[in-house]
Short mmCIF file of C-alpha atoms in Angstrom, two decimals:
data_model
loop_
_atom_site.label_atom_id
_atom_site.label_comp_id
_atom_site.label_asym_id
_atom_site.label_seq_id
_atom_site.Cartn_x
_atom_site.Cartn_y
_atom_site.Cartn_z
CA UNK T 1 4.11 27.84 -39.31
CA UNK T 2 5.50 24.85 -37.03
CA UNK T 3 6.44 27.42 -34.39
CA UNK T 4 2.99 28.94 -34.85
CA UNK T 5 1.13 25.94 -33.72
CA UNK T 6 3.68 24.65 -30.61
CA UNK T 7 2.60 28.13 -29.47
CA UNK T 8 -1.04 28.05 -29.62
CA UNK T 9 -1.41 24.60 -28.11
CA UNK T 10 1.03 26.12 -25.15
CA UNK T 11 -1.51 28.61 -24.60
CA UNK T 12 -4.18 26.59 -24.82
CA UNK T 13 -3.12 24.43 -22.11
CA UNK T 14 -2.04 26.74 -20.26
CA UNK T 15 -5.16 28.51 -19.55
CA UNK T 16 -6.85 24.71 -18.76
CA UNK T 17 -4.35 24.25 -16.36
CA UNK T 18 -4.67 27.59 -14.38
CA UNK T 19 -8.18 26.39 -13.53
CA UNK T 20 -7.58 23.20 -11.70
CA UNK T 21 -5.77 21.58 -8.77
CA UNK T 22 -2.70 21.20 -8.95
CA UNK T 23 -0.91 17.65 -7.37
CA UNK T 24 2.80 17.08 -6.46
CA UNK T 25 3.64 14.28 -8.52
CA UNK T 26 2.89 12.25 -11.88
CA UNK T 27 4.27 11.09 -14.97
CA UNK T 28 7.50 10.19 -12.92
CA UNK T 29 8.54 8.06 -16.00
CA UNK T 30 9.16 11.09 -18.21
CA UNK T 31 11.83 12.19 -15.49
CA UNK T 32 14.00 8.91 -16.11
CA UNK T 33 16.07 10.30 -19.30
CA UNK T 34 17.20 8.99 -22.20
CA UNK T 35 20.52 8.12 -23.94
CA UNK T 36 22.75 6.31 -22.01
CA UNK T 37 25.43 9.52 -22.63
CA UNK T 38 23.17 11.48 -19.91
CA UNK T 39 22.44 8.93 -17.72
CA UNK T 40 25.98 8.11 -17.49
CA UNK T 41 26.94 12.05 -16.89
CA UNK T 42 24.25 12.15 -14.23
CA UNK T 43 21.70 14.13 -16.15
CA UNK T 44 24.67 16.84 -16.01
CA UNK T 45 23.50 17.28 -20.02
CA UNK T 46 21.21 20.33 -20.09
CA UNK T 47 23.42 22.55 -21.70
CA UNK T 48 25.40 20.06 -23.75
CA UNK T 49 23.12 17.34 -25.49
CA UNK T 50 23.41 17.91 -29.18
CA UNK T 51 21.50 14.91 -30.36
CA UNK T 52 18.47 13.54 -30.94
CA UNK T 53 18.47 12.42 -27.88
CA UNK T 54 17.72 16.01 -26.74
CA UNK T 55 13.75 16.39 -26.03
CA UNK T 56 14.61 14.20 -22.67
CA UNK T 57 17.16 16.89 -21.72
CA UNK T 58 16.29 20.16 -23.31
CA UNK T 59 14.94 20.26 -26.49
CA UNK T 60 16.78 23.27 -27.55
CA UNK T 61 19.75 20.60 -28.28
CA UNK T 62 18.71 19.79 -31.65
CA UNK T 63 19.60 22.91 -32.88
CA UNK T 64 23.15 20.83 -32.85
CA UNK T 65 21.85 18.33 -35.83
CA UNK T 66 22.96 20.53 -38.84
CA UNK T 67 22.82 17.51 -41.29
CA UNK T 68 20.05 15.36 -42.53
CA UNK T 69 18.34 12.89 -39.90
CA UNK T 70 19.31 11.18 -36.58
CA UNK T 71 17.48 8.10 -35.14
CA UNK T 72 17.91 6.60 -32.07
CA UNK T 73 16.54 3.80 -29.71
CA UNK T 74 17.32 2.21 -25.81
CA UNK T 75 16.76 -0.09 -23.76
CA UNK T 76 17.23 -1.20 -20.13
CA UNK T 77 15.86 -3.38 -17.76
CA UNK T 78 15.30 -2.89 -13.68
CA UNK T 79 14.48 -5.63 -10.95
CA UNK T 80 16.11 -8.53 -12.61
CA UNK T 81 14.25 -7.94 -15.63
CA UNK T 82 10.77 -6.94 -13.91
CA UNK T 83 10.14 -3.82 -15.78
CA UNK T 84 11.67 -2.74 -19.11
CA UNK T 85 12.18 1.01 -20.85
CA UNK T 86 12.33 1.47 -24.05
CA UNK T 87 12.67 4.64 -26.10
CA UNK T 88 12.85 5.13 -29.87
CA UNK T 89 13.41 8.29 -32.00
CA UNK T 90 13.78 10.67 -34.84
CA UNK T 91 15.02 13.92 -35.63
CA UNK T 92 15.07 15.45 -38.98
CA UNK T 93 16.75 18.64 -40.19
CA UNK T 94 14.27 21.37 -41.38
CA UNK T 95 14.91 24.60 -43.41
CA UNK T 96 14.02 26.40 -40.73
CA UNK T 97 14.51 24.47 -37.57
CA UNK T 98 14.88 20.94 -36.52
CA UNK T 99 12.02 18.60 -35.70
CA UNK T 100 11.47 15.38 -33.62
CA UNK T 101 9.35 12.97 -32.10
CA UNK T 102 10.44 10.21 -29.66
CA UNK T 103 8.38 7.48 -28.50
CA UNK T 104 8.80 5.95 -24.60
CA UNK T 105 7.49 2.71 -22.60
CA UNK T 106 7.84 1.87 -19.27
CA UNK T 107 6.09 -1.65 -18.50
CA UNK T 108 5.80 -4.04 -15.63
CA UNK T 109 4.31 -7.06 -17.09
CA UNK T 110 2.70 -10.38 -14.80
CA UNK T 111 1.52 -8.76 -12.21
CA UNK T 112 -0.81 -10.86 -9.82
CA UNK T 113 -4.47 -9.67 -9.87
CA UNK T 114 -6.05 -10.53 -6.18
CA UNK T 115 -8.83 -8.37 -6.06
CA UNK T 116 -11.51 -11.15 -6.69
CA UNK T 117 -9.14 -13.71 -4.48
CA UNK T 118 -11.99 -13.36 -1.75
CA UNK T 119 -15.47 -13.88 -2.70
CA UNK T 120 -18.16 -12.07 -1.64
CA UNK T 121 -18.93 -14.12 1.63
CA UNK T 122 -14.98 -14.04 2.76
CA UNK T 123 -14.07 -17.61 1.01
CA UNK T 124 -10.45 -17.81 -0.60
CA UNK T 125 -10.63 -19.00 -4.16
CA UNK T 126 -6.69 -18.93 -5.98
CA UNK T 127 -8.42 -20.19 -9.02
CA UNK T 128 -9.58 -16.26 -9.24
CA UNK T 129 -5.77 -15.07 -10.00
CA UNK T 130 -4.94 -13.47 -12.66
CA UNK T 131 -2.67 -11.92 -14.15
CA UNK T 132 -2.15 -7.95 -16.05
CA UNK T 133 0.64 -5.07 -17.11
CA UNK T 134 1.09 -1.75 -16.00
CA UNK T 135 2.32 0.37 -18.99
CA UNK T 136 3.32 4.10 -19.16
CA UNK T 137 3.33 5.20 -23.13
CA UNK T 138 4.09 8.77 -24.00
CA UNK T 139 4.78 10.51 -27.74
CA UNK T 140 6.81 13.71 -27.84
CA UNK T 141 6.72 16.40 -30.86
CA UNK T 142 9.59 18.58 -30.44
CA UNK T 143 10.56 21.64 -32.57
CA UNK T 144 14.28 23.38 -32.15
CA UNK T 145 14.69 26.96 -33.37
CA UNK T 146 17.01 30.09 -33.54
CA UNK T 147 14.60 32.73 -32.00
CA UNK T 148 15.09 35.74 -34.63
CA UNK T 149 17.92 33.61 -36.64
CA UNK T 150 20.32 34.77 -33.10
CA UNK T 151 22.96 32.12 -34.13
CA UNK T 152 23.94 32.08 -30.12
CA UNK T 153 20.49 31.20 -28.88
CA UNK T 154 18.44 28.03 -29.47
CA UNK T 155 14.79 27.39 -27.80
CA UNK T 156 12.64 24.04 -28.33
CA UNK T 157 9.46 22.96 -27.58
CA UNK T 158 8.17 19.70 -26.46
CA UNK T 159 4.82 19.04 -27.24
CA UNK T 160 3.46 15.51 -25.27
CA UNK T 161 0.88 12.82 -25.63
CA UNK T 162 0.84 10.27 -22.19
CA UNK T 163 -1.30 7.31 -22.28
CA UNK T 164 -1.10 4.95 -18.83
CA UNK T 165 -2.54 1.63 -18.62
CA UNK T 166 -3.31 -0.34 -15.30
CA UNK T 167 -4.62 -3.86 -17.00
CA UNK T 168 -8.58 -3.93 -16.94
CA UNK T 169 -8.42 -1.95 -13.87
CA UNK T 170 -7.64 2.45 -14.94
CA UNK T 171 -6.22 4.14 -17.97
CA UNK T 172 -5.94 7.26 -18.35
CA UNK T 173 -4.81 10.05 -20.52
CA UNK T 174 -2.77 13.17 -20.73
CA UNK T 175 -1.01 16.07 -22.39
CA UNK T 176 1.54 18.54 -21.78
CA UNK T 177 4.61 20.97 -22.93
CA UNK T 178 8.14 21.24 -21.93
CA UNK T 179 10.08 24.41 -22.74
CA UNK T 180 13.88 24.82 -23.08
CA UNK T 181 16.93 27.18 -24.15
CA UNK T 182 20.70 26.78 -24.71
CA UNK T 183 22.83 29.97 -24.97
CA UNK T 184 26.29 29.82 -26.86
CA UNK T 185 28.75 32.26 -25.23
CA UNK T 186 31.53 33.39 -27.20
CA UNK T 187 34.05 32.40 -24.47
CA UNK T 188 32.52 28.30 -25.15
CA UNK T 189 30.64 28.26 -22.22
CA UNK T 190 27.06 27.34 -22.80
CA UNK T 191 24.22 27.69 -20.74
CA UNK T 192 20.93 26.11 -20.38
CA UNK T 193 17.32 25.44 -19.03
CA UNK T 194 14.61 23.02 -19.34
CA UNK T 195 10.96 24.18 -17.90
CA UNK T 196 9.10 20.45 -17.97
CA UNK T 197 5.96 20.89 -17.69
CA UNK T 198 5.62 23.95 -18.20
CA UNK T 199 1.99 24.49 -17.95
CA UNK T 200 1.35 21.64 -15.88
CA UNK T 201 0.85 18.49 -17.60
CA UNK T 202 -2.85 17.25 -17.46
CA UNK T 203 -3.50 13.82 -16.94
CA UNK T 204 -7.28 12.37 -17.44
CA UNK T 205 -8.38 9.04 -15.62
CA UNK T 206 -10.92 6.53 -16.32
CA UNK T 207 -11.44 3.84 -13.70
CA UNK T 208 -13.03 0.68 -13.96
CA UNK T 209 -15.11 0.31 -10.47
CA UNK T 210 -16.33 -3.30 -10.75
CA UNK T 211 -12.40 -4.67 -12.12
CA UNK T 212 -10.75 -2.22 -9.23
CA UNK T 213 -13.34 -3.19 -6.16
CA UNK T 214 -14.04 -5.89 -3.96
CA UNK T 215 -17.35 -6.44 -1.43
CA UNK T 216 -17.01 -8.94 1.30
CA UNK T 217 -19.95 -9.47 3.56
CA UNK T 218 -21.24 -6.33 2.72
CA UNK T 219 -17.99 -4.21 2.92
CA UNK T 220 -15.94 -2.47 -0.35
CA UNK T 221 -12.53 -3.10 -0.62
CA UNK T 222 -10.53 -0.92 -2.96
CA UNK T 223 -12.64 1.45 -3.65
CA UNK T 224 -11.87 3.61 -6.53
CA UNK T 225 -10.20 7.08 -6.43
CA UNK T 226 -12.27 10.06 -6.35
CA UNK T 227 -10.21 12.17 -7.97
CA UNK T 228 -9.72 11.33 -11.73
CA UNK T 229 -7.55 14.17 -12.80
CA UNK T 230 -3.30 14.46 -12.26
CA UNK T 231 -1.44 17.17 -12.69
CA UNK T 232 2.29 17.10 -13.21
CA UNK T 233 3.72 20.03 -11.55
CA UNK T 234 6.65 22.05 -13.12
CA UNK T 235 10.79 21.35 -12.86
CA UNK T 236 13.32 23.43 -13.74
CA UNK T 237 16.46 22.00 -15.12
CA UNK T 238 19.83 24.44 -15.24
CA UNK T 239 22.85 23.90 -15.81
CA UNK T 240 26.46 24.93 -17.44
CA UNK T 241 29.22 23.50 -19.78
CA UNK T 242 32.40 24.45 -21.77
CA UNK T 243 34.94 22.02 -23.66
CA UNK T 244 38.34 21.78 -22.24
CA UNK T 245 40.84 20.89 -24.61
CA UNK T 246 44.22 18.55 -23.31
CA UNK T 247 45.59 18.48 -26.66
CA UNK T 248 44.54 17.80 -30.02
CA UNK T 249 43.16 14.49 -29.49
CA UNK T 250 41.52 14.43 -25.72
CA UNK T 251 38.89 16.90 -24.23
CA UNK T 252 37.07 17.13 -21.09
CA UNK T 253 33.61 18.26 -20.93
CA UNK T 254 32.44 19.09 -17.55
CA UNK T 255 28.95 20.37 -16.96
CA UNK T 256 26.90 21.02 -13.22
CA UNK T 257 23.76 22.65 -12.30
CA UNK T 258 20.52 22.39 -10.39
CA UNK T 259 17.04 20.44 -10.35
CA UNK T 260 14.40 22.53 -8.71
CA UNK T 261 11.27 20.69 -7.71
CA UNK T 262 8.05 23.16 -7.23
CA UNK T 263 7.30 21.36 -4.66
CA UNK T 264 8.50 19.37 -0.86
CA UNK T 265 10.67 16.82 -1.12
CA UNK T 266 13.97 15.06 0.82
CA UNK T 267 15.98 17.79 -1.50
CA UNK T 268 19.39 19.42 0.35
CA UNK T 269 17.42 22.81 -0.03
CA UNK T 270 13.46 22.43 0.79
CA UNK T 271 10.74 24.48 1.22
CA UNK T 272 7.04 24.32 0.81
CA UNK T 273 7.81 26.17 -2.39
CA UNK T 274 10.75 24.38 -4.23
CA UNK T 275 13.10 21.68 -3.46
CA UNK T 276 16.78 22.45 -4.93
CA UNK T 277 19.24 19.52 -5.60
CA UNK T 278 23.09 20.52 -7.69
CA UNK T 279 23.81 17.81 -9.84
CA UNK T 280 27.45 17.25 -11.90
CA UNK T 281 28.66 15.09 -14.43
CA UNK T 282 31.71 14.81 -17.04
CA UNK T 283 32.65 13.46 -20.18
CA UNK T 284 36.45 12.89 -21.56
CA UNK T 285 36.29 12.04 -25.10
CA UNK T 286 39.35 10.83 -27.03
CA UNK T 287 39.72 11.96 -30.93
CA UNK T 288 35.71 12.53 -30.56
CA UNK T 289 35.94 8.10 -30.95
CA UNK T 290 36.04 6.94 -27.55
CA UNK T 291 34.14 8.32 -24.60
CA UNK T 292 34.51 7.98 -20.64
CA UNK T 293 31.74 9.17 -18.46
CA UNK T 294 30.74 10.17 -14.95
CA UNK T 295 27.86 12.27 -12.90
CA UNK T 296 26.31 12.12 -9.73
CA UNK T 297 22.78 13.74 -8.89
CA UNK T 298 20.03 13.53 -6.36
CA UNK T 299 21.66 14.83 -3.75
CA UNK T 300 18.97 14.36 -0.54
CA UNK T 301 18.86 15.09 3.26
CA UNK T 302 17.39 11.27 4.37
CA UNK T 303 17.58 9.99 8.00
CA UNK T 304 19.37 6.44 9.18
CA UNK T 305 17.03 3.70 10.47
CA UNK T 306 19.32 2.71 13.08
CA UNK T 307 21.09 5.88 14.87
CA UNK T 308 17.86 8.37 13.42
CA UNK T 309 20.74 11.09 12.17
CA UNK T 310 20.26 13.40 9.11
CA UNK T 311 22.87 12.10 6.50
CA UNK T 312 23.31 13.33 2.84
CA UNK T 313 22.81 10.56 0.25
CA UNK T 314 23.67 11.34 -3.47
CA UNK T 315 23.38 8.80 -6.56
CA UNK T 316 26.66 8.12 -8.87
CA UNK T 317 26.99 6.73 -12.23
CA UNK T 318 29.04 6.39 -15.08
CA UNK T 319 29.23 4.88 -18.53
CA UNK T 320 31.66 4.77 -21.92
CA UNK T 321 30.73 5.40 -25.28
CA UNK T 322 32.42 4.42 -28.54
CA UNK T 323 31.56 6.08 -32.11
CA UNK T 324 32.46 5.28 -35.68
CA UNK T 325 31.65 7.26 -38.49
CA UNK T 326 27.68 8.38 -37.81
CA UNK T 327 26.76 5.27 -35.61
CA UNK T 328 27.49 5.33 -31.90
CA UNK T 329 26.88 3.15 -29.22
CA UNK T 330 26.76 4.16 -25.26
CA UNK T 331 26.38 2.52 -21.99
CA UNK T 332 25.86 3.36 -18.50
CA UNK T 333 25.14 2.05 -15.39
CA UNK T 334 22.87 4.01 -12.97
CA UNK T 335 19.90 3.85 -10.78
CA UNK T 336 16.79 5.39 -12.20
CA UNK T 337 15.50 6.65 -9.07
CA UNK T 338 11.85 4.69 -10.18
CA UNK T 339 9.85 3.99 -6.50
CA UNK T 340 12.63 5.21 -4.50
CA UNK T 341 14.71 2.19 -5.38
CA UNK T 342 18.66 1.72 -4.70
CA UNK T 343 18.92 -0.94 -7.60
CA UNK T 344 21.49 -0.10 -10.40
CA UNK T 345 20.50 -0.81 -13.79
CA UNK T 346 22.24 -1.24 -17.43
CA UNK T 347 21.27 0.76 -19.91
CA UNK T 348 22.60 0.33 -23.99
CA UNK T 349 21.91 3.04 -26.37
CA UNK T 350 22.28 3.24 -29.65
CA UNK T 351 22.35 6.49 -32.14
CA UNK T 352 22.95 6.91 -36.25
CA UNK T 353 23.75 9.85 -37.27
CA UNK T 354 22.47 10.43 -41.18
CA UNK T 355 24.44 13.77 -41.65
CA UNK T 356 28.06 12.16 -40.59
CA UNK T 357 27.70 8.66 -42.78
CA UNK T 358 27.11 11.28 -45.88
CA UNK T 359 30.06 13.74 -44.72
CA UNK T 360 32.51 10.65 -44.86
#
């Protein structure tokens, strides 16, 4: 029945979305990740997330849970504390399947509000500063399934809410689906894919003209947007994995893929169709206890300010991880690509794992 109704809403949106324009970019937040184990590993996680950290990676991962429930919650700041993710969430084992829903926030709070600095015959007035928040909210429903009870194959569904918030000034709202697979070959390599967006995500906007707008001696300032509709356009993540065993206590698990963008960006490969980026990441775990991580993504083609040569930048970062019994803690330190930026952040994540704490 569950699979029933991820399948009907998928259609549903689907034939909404085939009847509108479609734009480049939105909902960049959902792109950050989650868990500091993939952000550490570069993202290089598609094929090998088995936690309930999976609907940020490929939802097809929590096919892994076989016990109980997992929860989960992170949080890291960027520019010295300026804007703050958070991300909470919950995955139970069904009879049939595995369901969960995860809850993000990405905020910038105190902004300065100078749209009514300059009254309407040009005179300066700071008393007129205020202050608001930006927040970007978004709920995620995910389902996991063997496809015909294949043991080899899992598939999930994300199914996802997205409210934004601009102070008194826009909100708006929007919906979408995400679509992945992992297949389990019987030489331990896995394989897998994550289709975000797979429909387009549809985002609604309301605007508030008199908050966002400013007339000065007869002339509007800020005039409010037109257009009051976004839509996200798809990305495919791929990538592949297998364990390597050292001995009986250490393992290596490499994984590397690609991003491809449906769309122009700074990408290595771009076209007006797709952008393609590789991406790679590792993870050497000791007696499954201790964990040392490493990746590097977004690979682009970007040109130098001061001799105007094409160069190839790329974005490293790594992290350690410690578990005991079914809780398990993770850090990394990365750059979450948010505006462009070059700043590194900290993230801490945190994980309990339901199903271990009752094996022990």
């Amino acid at each position: 029945m569950m699979k029933k109704y991820f399948l009907l809403a998928f259609s549903l949106l689907f034939g909404l979305s085939q009847s509108q324009i479609i734009r480049k970019y939105s909902n960049e937040f959902l792109n950050i990740g989650a868990g500091a184990r993939g952000l550490a590993m570069g993202g290089a996680v598609v094929s090998n997330q088995d936690d309930v950290y999976s609907p940020m990676w490929n939802p097809a991962g929590l096919m892994a849970i076989e016990r109980d429930w997992q929860g989960a919650a992170m949080h890291a700041e960027y520019f010295e504390s300026i804007a703050k993710y958070d991300y909470l969430a919950y995955a139970k084992v069904l009879e049939e399947g595995v369901f969960g829903v995860s809850i993000v926030r990405l905020g910038v709070d105190n902004i300065l509000n100078t749209t009514q600095l300059i009254d309407t015959e040009g005179n300066i007035d700071y008393d007129k500063i205020t202050k608001f928040s930006q927040s970007d909210y978004a709920a995620i429903l995910s389902y996991a399934f063997n496809p015909g009870g294949n043991p080899k194959l899992d598939v999930g569904v994300n199914a996802k809410i997205v409210y934004r918030n601009v102070g008194k000034f826009a909100n708006g709202y929007g919906f979408g689906f995400d679509i992945g697979a992992i297949y389990k070959a019987d030489n331990g390599w896995k394989f897998g894919g994550m289709l975000r967006d797979a429909t387009t995500t549809v985002n609604f906007w309301s605007v508030n003209q008199g908050e966002l707008s400013t007339v000065v001696n007869g002339e509007e300032f800020n005039p409010a947007p037109k257009d009051k509709m976004e839509l996200t356009m798809p990305k495919l993540n791929v990538g592949a994995s297998k364990i390597f065993n050292i001995n009986s206590s250490v393992y290596v698990l490499p994984e590397a893929g690609i991003n491809v963008d449906f769309a122009k960006t700074a990408a290595l490969v771009s076209t007006d169709f797709a952008s393609i980026t590789p991406y790679a990441g590792a993870e050497l775990g000791y007696q499954k206890m201790i964990f040392v991580r490493l990746g590097v993504n977004r690979f682009q083609s970007i040109t130098d300010i001061e001799d105007l040569k094409r160069k190839v930048s790329f974005q490293p970062s790594a992290g350690i991880g410690i578990r005991y019994r079914g809780l398990t803690l993770d850090y990394a330190i990365t750059n979450s690509g948010i505006g462009g930026s070059n700043f590194y952040s900290n993230f801490f994540s945190l994980k309990l794992d339901m199903g271990a704490f009752r094996n022990d």
